[in-house]
């Protein structure tokens, strides 16, 4: 035996197992991460935020404010204004005035310059935005720093480029803006969802009234400050904070031309009913219960890493999360074992620690919902496995969890949990896997893992999902359209397709 292979054997002999349940990796005698906290000292935010209307921060008519917590500490971070009907009227009036007086008549290339400026300013303040996103929403700083904020800037860059090229986007047609867009977004990707909404609307000459989610409005208000710094004409972007009623006041406002909503299927259905019979245009980006299909010939280690990314990173707070795993029978035991081993190494805890993989659940309400589903799963007879890591005593944290021994009709398989909870089922043939994957009211995104191109094409074309990733998961790019089938929504955002919902073609 050569020296090299002796050494390799010696390394392999050491068992790969965690030695103590810890929120940090701690392999006895191997290696361990130190704390790597991201300092938040230099980041400024106010104790209280007003509404951003017509280029100014203004107090809400009724003078009411509500608190926003840091879900990792349960401490109050700041408070936001509650916008009521009169405030929405003001915001819509400001947006209409800006649409008529400045934005829709501005030369397209000048509009593009403003949007570029916004993109550049997001890049310049990327660190600040990332820290605030993690403090307000609970997501790991690594995610907000490497995914949310760079992608938000990329969206503004991308749509800035389209502003003066709409004739090429729609050859032979003239693209006219619609007017005022009312936009409502959820809490899982606050700044990124704002970018998905505002960038294409501005590029096509529309003005906007946007409502961020109640629990995560901070980066939207920082974005409002950034619009002022960019010199954006008053009223082009208006940010109104509040709860569901504020959203409803936007949806039902007579002088709004288009509604862009991202959120739950439940609220999406309410909005669709309210819009029926009006001539408002709309796009709905709703919930999901994404399938992730692993074939026997897949590179299993990469697939396992992809599954971890698809459901546990970002606490499973991802509409396109791969929350239902389907593994071909022959490799199921191996995959489950590898998944459990990898789950043991996930670091759950302080969102501001750069080593954290799984941060805080966004709110107490969501935390309770996830725990209810864990109970439902167990009561339905499923076998639950959770990583053994310690979780902080305060704050809303949830252990990465997987369920085996589940059937198609189990609620944990059918309903969107929106947490770090994975169900695992097996299949024998591609047909069976695809059939099971499609057995859901949702159709947002899914993934397939295999060595064979033919299986990628078959599965990719037969699973009814707006996006299908192959041998990867949760990859986004502003040039690529995104949207759902079935109860996952209507319309597309992103890419060239993302311009359509904001224009009338003459
Ligand atoms: P949600 O409860 O539907 O809320 C989304 C937004 O709508 C929030 O700003 C919310 O305000 C507001 N809202 C609530 N009731 C309303 C009403 N009756 N009329 C108008 N607006 C109303 O969803 P969420 O819990 O924040 O977000 C999670 C959901 O979003 C998941 O289902 C997820 O799959 C989906 N999502 C989909 C995509 C996609 O691209 N398809 C992307 C991200 C998330 P409050 O914050 O005050 O409740
Ligand atoms: Mg918060």
mmCIF file of N, CA and C in Angstrom, residues 7-125:
data_model
loop_
_atom_site.group_PDB
_atom_site.id
_atom_site.type_symbol
_atom_site.label_atom_id
_atom_site.label_comp_id
_atom_site.label_asym_id
_atom_site.label_seq_id
_atom_site.Cartn_x
_atom_site.Cartn_y
_atom_site.Cartn_z
ATOM 1 N N UNK A 7 -2.576 7.019 4.154
ATOM 2 C CA UNK A 7 -3.070 8.254 4.798
ATOM 3 C C UNK A 7 -4.566 8.433 4.574
ATOM 4 N N UNK A 8 -4.977 8.160 3.320
ATOM 5 C CA UNK A 8 -6.410 8.315 3.000
ATOM 6 C C UNK A 8 -7.236 7.408 3.893
ATOM 7 N N UNK A 9 -6.758 6.170 4.079
ATOM 8 C CA UNK A 9 -7.483 5.235 4.918
ATOM 9 C C UNK A 9 -7.571 5.744 6.361
ATOM 10 N N UNK A 10 -6.436 6.291 6.796
ATOM 11 C CA UNK A 10 -6.386 6.786 8.172
ATOM 12 C C UNK A 10 -7.429 7.879 8.379
ATOM 13 N N UNK A 11 -7.573 8.760 7.390
ATOM 14 C CA UNK A 11 -8.552 9.844 7.524
ATOM 15 C C UNK A 11 -9.962 9.274 7.539
ATOM 16 N N UNK A 12 -10.193 8.315 6.621
ATOM 17 C CA UNK A 12 -11.538 7.757 6.529
ATOM 18 C C UNK A 12 -11.963 7.031 7.802
ATOM 19 N N UNK A 13 -10.986 6.473 8.504
ATOM 20 C CA UNK A 13 -11.327 5.726 9.712
ATOM 21 C C UNK A 13 -11.977 6.592 10.784
ATOM 22 N N UNK A 14 -11.640 7.899 10.776
ATOM 23 C CA UNK A 14 -12.222 8.764 11.802
ATOM 24 C C UNK A 14 -13.696 8.979 11.505
ATOM 25 N N UNK A 15 -14.563 8.630 12.417
ATOM 26 C CA UNK A 15 -15.992 8.755 12.111
ATOM 27 C C UNK A 15 -16.415 10.213 11.980
ATOM 28 N N UNK A 16 -17.294 10.438 11.017
ATOM 29 C CA UNK A 16 -17.780 11.791 10.767
ATOM 30 C C UNK A 16 -19.026 11.981 11.611
ATOM 31 N N UNK A 17 -18.834 12.394 12.857
ATOM 32 C CA UNK A 17 -20.058 12.599 13.645
ATOM 33 C C UNK A 17 -19.885 13.731 14.652
ATOM 34 N N UNK A 18 -20.919 14.511 14.820
ATOM 35 C CA UNK A 18 -20.821 15.597 15.773
ATOM 36 C C UNK A 18 -20.749 15.045 17.186
ATOM 37 N N UNK A 19 -19.989 15.690 18.039
ATOM 38 C CA UNK A 19 -19.800 15.122 19.362
ATOM 39 C C UNK A 19 -20.650 15.792 20.421
ATOM 40 N N UNK A 20 -21.070 16.976 20.175
ATOM 41 C CA UNK A 20 -21.936 17.577 21.187
ATOM 42 C C UNK A 20 -23.013 18.396 20.502
ATOM 43 N N UNK A 21 -24.215 18.366 21.044
ATOM 44 C CA UNK A 21 -25.265 19.180 20.445
ATOM 45 C C UNK A 21 -24.959 20.645 20.693
ATOM 46 N N UNK A 22 -24.698 21.352 19.670
ATOM 47 C CA UNK A 22 -24.277 22.730 19.852
ATOM 48 C C UNK A 22 -24.826 23.532 18.699
ATOM 49 N N UNK A 23 -24.999 24.804 18.929
ATOM 50 C CA UNK A 23 -25.470 25.633 17.821
ATOM 51 C C UNK A 23 -24.307 25.899 16.870
ATOM 52 N N UNK A 24 -23.116 25.521 17.258
ATOM 53 C CA UNK A 24 -21.957 25.664 16.375
ATOM 54 C C UNK A 24 -21.479 24.292 15.961
ATOM 55 N N UNK A 25 -20.748 24.243 14.864
ATOM 56 C CA UNK A 25 -20.110 22.988 14.516
ATOM 57 C C UNK A 25 -19.088 22.680 15.574
ATOM 58 N N UNK A 26 -19.050 21.450 15.998
ATOM 59 C CA UNK A 26 -18.070 21.127 17.004
ATOM 60 C C UNK A 26 -17.695 19.661 16.883
ATOM 61 N N UNK A 27 -16.766 19.375 16.000
ATOM 62 C CA UNK A 27 -16.337 18.003 15.808
ATOM 63 C C UNK A 27 -15.099 17.786 16.660
ATOM 64 N N UNK A 28 -15.206 16.916 17.581
ATOM 65 C CA UNK A 28 -14.132 16.737 18.548
ATOM 66 C C UNK A 28 -12.810 16.508 17.845
ATOM 67 N N UNK A 29 -11.844 17.349 18.129
ATOM 68 C CA UNK A 29 -10.519 17.167 17.568
ATOM 69 C C UNK A 29 -10.404 17.597 16.124
ATOM 70 N N UNK A 30 -11.495 17.907 15.466
ATOM 71 C CA UNK A 30 -11.409 18.318 14.072
ATOM 72 C C UNK A 30 -11.391 19.843 13.957
ATOM 73 N N UNK A 31 -12.519 20.441 13.955
ATOM 74 C CA UNK A 31 -12.551 21.877 13.750
ATOM 75 C C UNK A 31 -13.825 22.455 14.332
ATOM 76 N N UNK A 32 -13.828 23.722 14.502
ATOM 77 C CA UNK A 32 -14.936 24.380 15.181
ATOM 78 C C UNK A 32 -14.974 25.842 14.713
ATOM 79 N N UNK A 33 -16.147 26.358 14.539
ATOM 80 C CA UNK A 33 -16.240 27.772 14.159
ATOM 81 C C UNK A 33 -16.278 28.665 15.398
ATOM 82 N N UNK A 34 -15.563 29.759 15.344
ATOM 83 C CA UNK A 34 -15.728 30.776 16.384
ATOM 84 C C UNK A 34 -16.926 31.643 16.017
ATOM 85 N N UNK A 35 -17.381 32.422 16.984
ATOM 86 C CA UNK A 35 -18.428 33.380 16.655
ATOM 87 C C UNK A 35 -17.890 34.352 15.608
ATOM 88 N N UNK A 36 -18.728 34.746 14.683
ATOM 89 C CA UNK A 36 -18.286 35.712 13.670
ATOM 90 C C UNK A 36 -19.365 36.777 13.516
ATOM 91 N N UNK A 37 -19.590 37.552 14.580
ATOM 92 C CA UNK A 37 -20.713 38.494 14.517
ATOM 93 C C UNK A 37 -20.466 39.644 13.547
ATOM 94 N N UNK A 38 -21.485 39.979 12.811
ATOM 95 C CA UNK A 38 -21.447 41.160 11.961
ATOM 96 C C UNK A 38 -21.798 42.347 12.854
ATOM 97 N N UNK A 39 -20.920 43.329 12.899
ATOM 98 C CA UNK A 39 -21.217 44.481 13.736
ATOM 99 C C UNK A 39 -22.351 45.307 13.124
ATOM 100 N N UNK A 40 -23.259 45.744 13.988
ATOM 101 C CA UNK A 40 -24.363 46.557 13.491
ATOM 102 C C UNK A 40 -24.236 47.987 14.022
ATOM 103 N N UNK A 41 -23.099 48.280 14.660
ATOM 104 C CA UNK A 41 -22.935 49.587 15.316
ATOM 105 C C UNK A 41 -23.077 50.777 14.371
ATOM 106 N N UNK A 42 -22.574 50.601 13.164
ATOM 107 C CA UNK A 42 -22.540 51.749 12.250
ATOM 108 C C UNK A 42 -23.848 51.932 11.483
ATOM 109 N N UNK A 43 -24.809 51.063 11.722
ATOM 110 C CA UNK A 43 -26.045 51.142 10.950
ATOM 111 C C UNK A 43 -27.055 52.020 11.676
ATOM 112 N N UNK A 44 -27.598 52.965 10.926
ATOM 113 C CA UNK A 44 -28.541 53.880 11.581
ATOM 114 C C UNK A 44 -29.971 53.601 11.150
ATOM 115 N N UNK A 45 -30.853 53.617 12.122
ATOM 116 C CA UNK A 45 -32.280 53.577 11.790
ATOM 117 C C UNK A 45 -33.012 54.346 12.874
ATOM 118 N N UNK A 46 -34.206 54.834 12.488
ATOM 119 C CA UNK A 46 -34.934 55.697 13.426
ATOM 120 C C UNK A 46 -35.775 54.860 14.391
ATOM 121 N N UNK A 47 -36.204 55.504 15.481
ATOM 122 C CA UNK A 47 -37.075 54.808 16.436
ATOM 123 C C UNK A 47 -38.481 54.642 15.875
ATOM 124 N N UNK A 48 -38.812 55.552 14.972
ATOM 125 C CA UNK A 48 -40.171 55.555 14.442
ATOM 126 C C UNK A 48 -40.148 56.067 13.004
ATOM 127 N N UNK A 49 -40.918 55.424 12.143
ATOM 128 C CA UNK A 49 -40.953 55.843 10.739
ATOM 129 C C UNK A 49 -42.341 56.325 10.338
ATOM 130 N N UNK A 50 -42.354 57.446 9.605
ATOM 131 C CA UNK A 50 -43.615 57.931 9.029
ATOM 132 C C UNK A 50 -43.811 57.305 7.651
ATOM 133 N N UNK A 51 -44.862 57.746 6.982
ATOM 134 C CA UNK A 51 -45.138 57.245 5.629
ATOM 135 C C UNK A 51 -44.346 58.069 4.629
ATOM 136 N N UNK A 52 -43.975 57.464 3.530
ATOM 137 C CA UNK A 52 -43.227 58.200 2.497
ATOM 138 C C UNK A 52 -44.182 58.510 1.346
ATOM 139 N N UNK A 53 -44.627 59.771 1.337
ATOM 140 C CA UNK A 53 -45.620 60.170 0.330
ATOM 141 C C UNK A 53 -45.172 61.467 -0.333
ATOM 142 N N UNK A 54 -45.204 61.487 -1.655
ATOM 143 C CA UNK A 54 -44.852 62.677 -2.420
ATOM 144 C C UNK A 54 -43.445 63.197 -2.068
ATOM 145 N N UNK A 55 -42.535 62.300 -1.866
ATOM 146 C CA UNK A 55 -41.138 62.688 -1.633
ATOM 147 C C UNK A 55 -40.821 63.106 -0.212
ATOM 148 N N UNK A 56 -41.808 63.010 0.695
ATOM 149 C CA UNK A 56 -41.569 63.423 2.094
ATOM 150 C C UNK A 56 -42.021 62.339 3.048
ATOM 151 N N UNK A 57 -41.421 62.342 4.235
ATOM 152 C CA UNK A 57 -41.938 61.469 5.293
ATOM 153 C C UNK A 57 -43.041 62.247 6.016
ATOM 154 N N UNK A 58 -44.249 61.704 6.018
ATOM 155 C CA UNK A 58 -45.376 62.399 6.640
ATOM 156 C C UNK A 58 -46.065 61.501 7.659
ATOM 157 N N UNK A 59 -46.568 62.140 8.729
ATOM 158 C CA UNK A 59 -47.236 61.368 9.787
ATOM 159 C C UNK A 59 -48.557 60.810 9.250
ATOM 160 N N UNK A 60 -48.975 59.640 9.727
ATOM 161 C CA UNK A 60 -50.256 59.080 9.271
ATOM 162 C C UNK A 60 -51.411 59.913 9.808
ATOM 163 N N UNK A 61 -52.475 60.034 9.018
ATOM 164 C CA UNK A 61 -53.622 60.880 9.396
ATOM 165 C C UNK A 61 -54.156 60.532 10.784
ATOM 166 N N UNK A 62 -54.266 59.261 11.077
ATOM 167 C CA UNK A 62 -54.840 58.863 12.367
ATOM 168 C C UNK A 62 -53.805 58.799 13.476
ATOM 169 N N UNK A 63 -52.555 59.045 13.146
ATOM 170 C CA UNK A 63 -51.503 59.112 14.162
ATOM 171 C C UNK A 63 -51.158 57.784 14.819
ATOM 172 N N UNK A 64 -51.515 56.684 14.160
ATOM 173 C CA UNK A 64 -51.250 55.382 14.792
ATOM 174 C C UNK A 64 -49.957 54.758 14.265
ATOM 175 N N UNK A 65 -49.229 54.109 15.171
ATOM 176 C CA UNK A 65 -47.974 53.428 14.817
ATOM 177 C C UNK A 65 -48.013 52.022 15.408
ATOM 178 N N UNK A 66 -47.234 51.120 14.840
ATOM 179 C CA UNK A 66 -47.139 49.766 15.427
ATOM 180 C C UNK A 66 -45.665 49.357 15.487
ATOM 181 N N UNK A 67 -45.350 48.481 16.428
ATOM 182 C CA UNK A 67 -43.949 48.095 16.650
ATOM 183 C C UNK A 67 -43.489 47.016 15.680
ATOM 184 N N UNK A 68 -42.205 47.069 15.371
ATOM 185 C CA UNK A 68 -41.595 45.973 14.615
ATOM 186 C C UNK A 68 -40.504 45.375 15.484
ATOM 187 N N UNK A 69 -40.543 44.053 15.644
ATOM 188 C CA UNK A 69 -39.583 43.381 16.521
ATOM 189 C C UNK A 69 -38.419 42.815 15.732
ATOM 190 N N UNK A 70 -37.317 42.633 16.433
ATOM 191 C CA UNK A 70 -36.248 41.807 15.900
ATOM 192 C C UNK A 70 -36.582 40.373 16.345
ATOM 193 N N UNK A 71 -36.888 39.481 15.405
ATOM 194 C CA UNK A 71 -37.373 38.155 15.813
ATOM 195 C C UNK A 71 -36.302 37.292 16.478
ATOM 196 N N UNK A 72 -35.039 37.708 16.370
ATOM 197 C CA UNK A 72 -33.976 36.926 17.009
ATOM 198 C C UNK A 72 -33.834 37.284 18.486
ATOM 199 N N UNK A 73 -34.334 38.476 18.863
ATOM 200 C CA UNK A 73 -34.193 38.897 20.257
ATOM 201 C C UNK A 73 -35.549 39.161 20.914
ATOM 202 N N UNK A 74 -36.584 39.234 20.118
ATOM 203 C CA UNK A 74 -37.940 39.597 20.557
ATOM 204 C C UNK A 74 -37.995 41.021 21.104
ATOM 205 N N UNK A 75 -36.972 41.808 20.804
ATOM 206 C CA UNK A 75 -36.983 43.196 21.267
ATOM 207 C C UNK A 75 -37.499 44.110 20.166
ATOM 208 N N UNK A 76 -38.070 45.237 20.625
ATOM 209 C CA UNK A 76 -38.575 46.209 19.642
ATOM 210 C C UNK A 76 -37.400 46.831 18.886
ATOM 211 N N UNK A 77 -37.551 46.885 17.578
ATOM 212 C CA UNK A 77 -36.488 47.472 16.761
ATOM 213 C C UNK A 77 -36.843 48.913 16.417
ATOM 214 N N UNK A 78 -38.064 49.100 15.967
ATOM 215 C CA UNK A 78 -38.527 50.428 15.566
ATOM 216 C C UNK A 78 -40.051 50.364 15.484
ATOM 217 N N UNK A 79 -40.676 51.479 15.082
ATOM 218 C CA UNK A 79 -42.110 51.364 14.823
ATOM 219 C C UNK A 79 -42.466 52.044 13.503
ATOM 220 N N UNK A 80 -43.530 51.532 12.917
ATOM 221 C CA UNK A 80 -43.962 52.003 11.596
ATOM 222 C C UNK A 80 -45.351 52.629 11.708
ATOM 223 N N UNK A 81 -45.622 53.528 10.772
ATOM 224 C CA UNK A 81 -46.927 54.190 10.753
ATOM 225 C C UNK A 81 -47.981 53.268 10.162
ATOM 226 N N UNK A 82 -49.201 53.391 10.651
ATOM 227 C CA UNK A 82 -50.296 52.613 10.069
ATOM 228 C C UNK A 82 -51.066 53.491 9.098
ATOM 229 N N UNK A 83 -50.976 53.173 7.839
ATOM 230 C CA UNK A 83 -51.661 53.982 6.822
ATOM 231 C C UNK A 83 -53.115 53.545 6.712
ATOM 232 N N UNK A 84 -54.026 54.527 6.762
ATOM 233 C CA UNK A 84 -55.447 54.232 6.594
ATOM 234 C C UNK A 84 -55.920 54.827 5.260
ATOM 235 N N UNK A 85 -57.224 54.749 5.025
ATOM 236 C CA UNK A 85 -57.763 55.154 3.728
ATOM 237 C C UNK A 85 -57.292 56.549 3.279
ATOM 238 N N UNK A 86 -57.328 57.511 4.235
ATOM 239 C CA UNK A 86 -56.945 58.886 3.823
ATOM 240 C C UNK A 86 -55.479 58.953 3.381
ATOM 241 N N UNK A 87 -54.639 58.183 4.044
ATOM 242 C CA UNK A 87 -53.224 58.170 3.669
ATOM 243 C C UNK A 87 -53.035 57.538 2.287
ATOM 244 N N UNK A 88 -53.803 56.477 2.057
ATOM 245 C CA UNK A 88 -53.694 55.820 0.742
ATOM 246 C C UNK A 88 -54.176 56.791 -0.338
ATOM 247 N N UNK A 89 -55.267 57.535 -0.041
ATOM 248 C CA UNK A 89 -55.748 58.540 -1.005
ATOM 249 C C UNK A 89 -54.626 59.519 -1.341
ATOM 250 N N UNK A 90 -53.956 59.988 -0.290
ATOM 251 C CA UNK A 90 -52.868 60.962 -0.512
ATOM 252 C C UNK A 90 -51.752 60.358 -1.362
ATOM 253 N N UNK A 91 -51.389 59.122 -1.033
ATOM 254 C CA UNK A 91 -50.288 58.467 -1.755
ATOM 255 C C UNK A 91 -50.654 58.253 -3.221
ATOM 256 N N UNK A 92 -51.915 57.836 -3.460
ATOM 257 C CA UNK A 92 -52.330 57.595 -4.844
ATOM 258 C C UNK A 92 -52.387 58.923 -5.609
ATOM 259 N N UNK A 93 -52.878 59.975 -4.931
ATOM 260 C CA UNK A 93 -52.901 61.300 -5.596
ATOM 261 C C UNK A 93 -51.496 61.750 -5.974
ATOM 262 N N UNK A 94 -50.563 61.556 -5.043
ATOM 263 C CA UNK A 94 -49.175 61.957 -5.313
ATOM 264 C C UNK A 94 -48.611 61.165 -6.490
ATOM 265 N N UNK A 95 -48.926 59.858 -6.511
ATOM 266 C CA UNK A 95 -48.413 59.011 -7.596
ATOM 267 C C UNK A 95 -49.043 59.425 -8.927
ATOM 268 N N UNK A 96 -50.337 59.767 -8.897
ATOM 269 C CA UNK A 96 -51.013 60.195 -10.133
ATOM 270 C C UNK A 96 -50.423 61.501 -10.652
ATOM 271 N N UNK A 97 -50.218 62.434 -9.710
ATOM 272 C CA UNK A 97 -49.645 63.728 -10.108
ATOM 273 C C UNK A 97 -48.253 63.515 -10.723
ATOM 274 N N UNK A 98 -47.450 62.703 -10.062
ATOM 275 C CA UNK A 98 -46.091 62.461 -10.571
ATOM 276 C C UNK A 98 -46.139 61.769 -11.927
ATOM 277 N N UNK A 99 -47.105 60.870 -12.086
ATOM 278 C CA UNK A 99 -47.234 60.161 -13.366
ATOM 279 C C UNK A 99 -47.524 61.162 -14.482
ATOM 280 N N UNK A 100 -48.506 62.041 -14.222
ATOM 281 C CA UNK A 100 -48.914 62.989 -15.271
ATOM 282 C C UNK A 100 -47.866 64.068 -15.512
ATOM 283 N N UNK A 101 -47.319 64.604 -14.418
ATOM 284 C CA UNK A 101 -46.464 65.793 -14.568
ATOM 285 C C UNK A 101 -45.017 65.473 -14.926
ATOM 286 N N UNK A 102 -44.474 64.379 -14.369
ATOM 287 C CA UNK A 102 -43.055 64.207 -14.622
ATOM 288 C C UNK A 102 -42.690 62.852 -15.214
ATOM 289 N N UNK A 103 -43.148 61.782 -14.591
ATOM 290 C CA UNK A 103 -42.519 60.495 -14.901
ATOM 291 C C UNK A 103 -42.882 59.947 -16.276
ATOM 292 N N UNK A 104 -44.170 59.991 -16.634
ATOM 293 C CA UNK A 104 -44.552 59.364 -17.905
ATOM 294 C C UNK A 104 -44.100 60.206 -19.094
ATOM 295 N N UNK A 105 -43.821 61.491 -18.853
ATOM 296 C CA UNK A 105 -43.422 62.343 -19.975
ATOM 297 C C UNK A 105 -41.901 62.517 -20.051
ATOM 298 N N UNK A 106 -41.225 62.037 -19.027
ATOM 299 C CA UNK A 106 -39.767 62.165 -19.014
ATOM 300 C C UNK A 106 -39.171 61.305 -20.135
ATOM 301 N N UNK A 107 -38.103 61.817 -20.735
ATOM 302 C CA UNK A 107 -37.459 61.022 -21.779
ATOM 303 C C UNK A 107 -37.030 59.672 -21.199
ATOM 304 N N UNK A 108 -37.227 58.618 -21.957
ATOM 305 C CA UNK A 108 -36.978 57.269 -21.416
ATOM 306 C C UNK A 108 -35.551 57.113 -20.902
ATOM 307 N N UNK A 109 -34.606 57.711 -21.617
ATOM 308 C CA UNK A 109 -33.230 57.490 -21.164
ATOM 309 C C UNK A 109 -32.961 58.208 -19.833
ATOM 310 N N UNK A 110 -33.717 59.270 -19.562
ATOM 311 C CA UNK A 110 -33.570 59.956 -18.263
ATOM 312 C C UNK A 110 -34.166 59.092 -17.143
ATOM 313 N N UNK A 111 -35.291 58.446 -17.443
ATOM 314 C CA UNK A 111 -35.863 57.500 -16.467
ATOM 315 C C UNK A 111 -34.844 56.425 -16.144
ATOM 316 N N UNK A 112 -34.215 55.918 -17.191
ATOM 317 C CA UNK A 112 -33.205 54.866 -17.010
ATOM 318 C C UNK A 112 -32.086 55.339 -16.092
ATOM 319 N N UNK A 113 -31.695 56.602 -16.234
ATOM 320 C CA UNK A 113 -30.585 57.118 -15.407
ATOM 321 C C UNK A 113 -30.957 57.097 -13.924
ATOM 322 N N UNK A 114 -32.188 57.488 -13.623
ATOM 323 C CA UNK A 114 -32.622 57.456 -12.208
ATOM 324 C C UNK A 114 -32.557 56.030 -11.664
ATOM 325 N N UNK A 115 -33.026 55.092 -12.504
ATOM 326 C CA UNK A 115 -33.078 53.698 -12.016
ATOM 327 C C UNK A 115 -31.652 53.168 -11.823
ATOM 328 N N UNK A 116 -30.761 53.532 -12.738
ATOM 329 C CA UNK A 116 -29.345 53.166 -12.555
ATOM 330 C C UNK A 116 -28.811 53.739 -11.241
ATOM 331 N N UNK A 117 -29.176 54.981 -10.992
ATOM 332 C CA UNK A 117 -28.677 55.639 -9.776
ATOM 333 C C UNK A 117 -29.162 54.886 -8.530
ATOM 334 N N UNK A 118 -30.414 54.472 -8.582
ATOM 335 C CA UNK A 118 -30.957 53.698 -7.449
ATOM 336 C C UNK A 118 -30.148 52.407 -7.279
ATOM 337 N N UNK A 119 -29.865 51.747 -8.400
ATOM 338 C CA UNK A 119 -29.105 50.478 -8.337
ATOM 339 C C UNK A 119 -27.725 50.724 -7.717
ATOM 340 N N UNK A 120 -27.091 51.797 -8.171
ATOM 341 C CA UNK A 120 -25.742 52.096 -7.648
ATOM 342 C C UNK A 120 -25.791 52.410 -6.156
ATOM 343 N N UNK A 121 -26.816 53.135 -5.743
ATOM 344 C CA UNK A 121 -26.918 53.484 -4.319
ATOM 345 C C UNK A 121 -27.185 52.246 -3.456
ATOM 346 N N UNK A 122 -27.953 51.308 -3.993
ATOM 347 C CA UNK A 122 -28.171 50.059 -3.232
ATOM 348 C C UNK A 122 -26.829 49.347 -3.074
ATOM 349 N N UNK A 123 -26.053 49.315 -4.139
ATOM 350 C CA UNK A 123 -24.731 48.673 -4.040
ATOM 351 C C UNK A 123 -23.859 49.373 -3.014
ATOM 352 N N UNK A 124 -23.867 50.720 -3.073
ATOM 353 C CA UNK A 124 -23.021 51.477 -2.133
ATOM 354 C C UNK A 124 -23.406 51.213 -0.694
ATOM 355 N N UNK A 125 -24.717 51.036 -0.456
ATOM 356 C CA UNK A 125 -25.186 50.843 0.924
ATOM 357 C C UNK A 125 -25.550 49.388 1.201
#
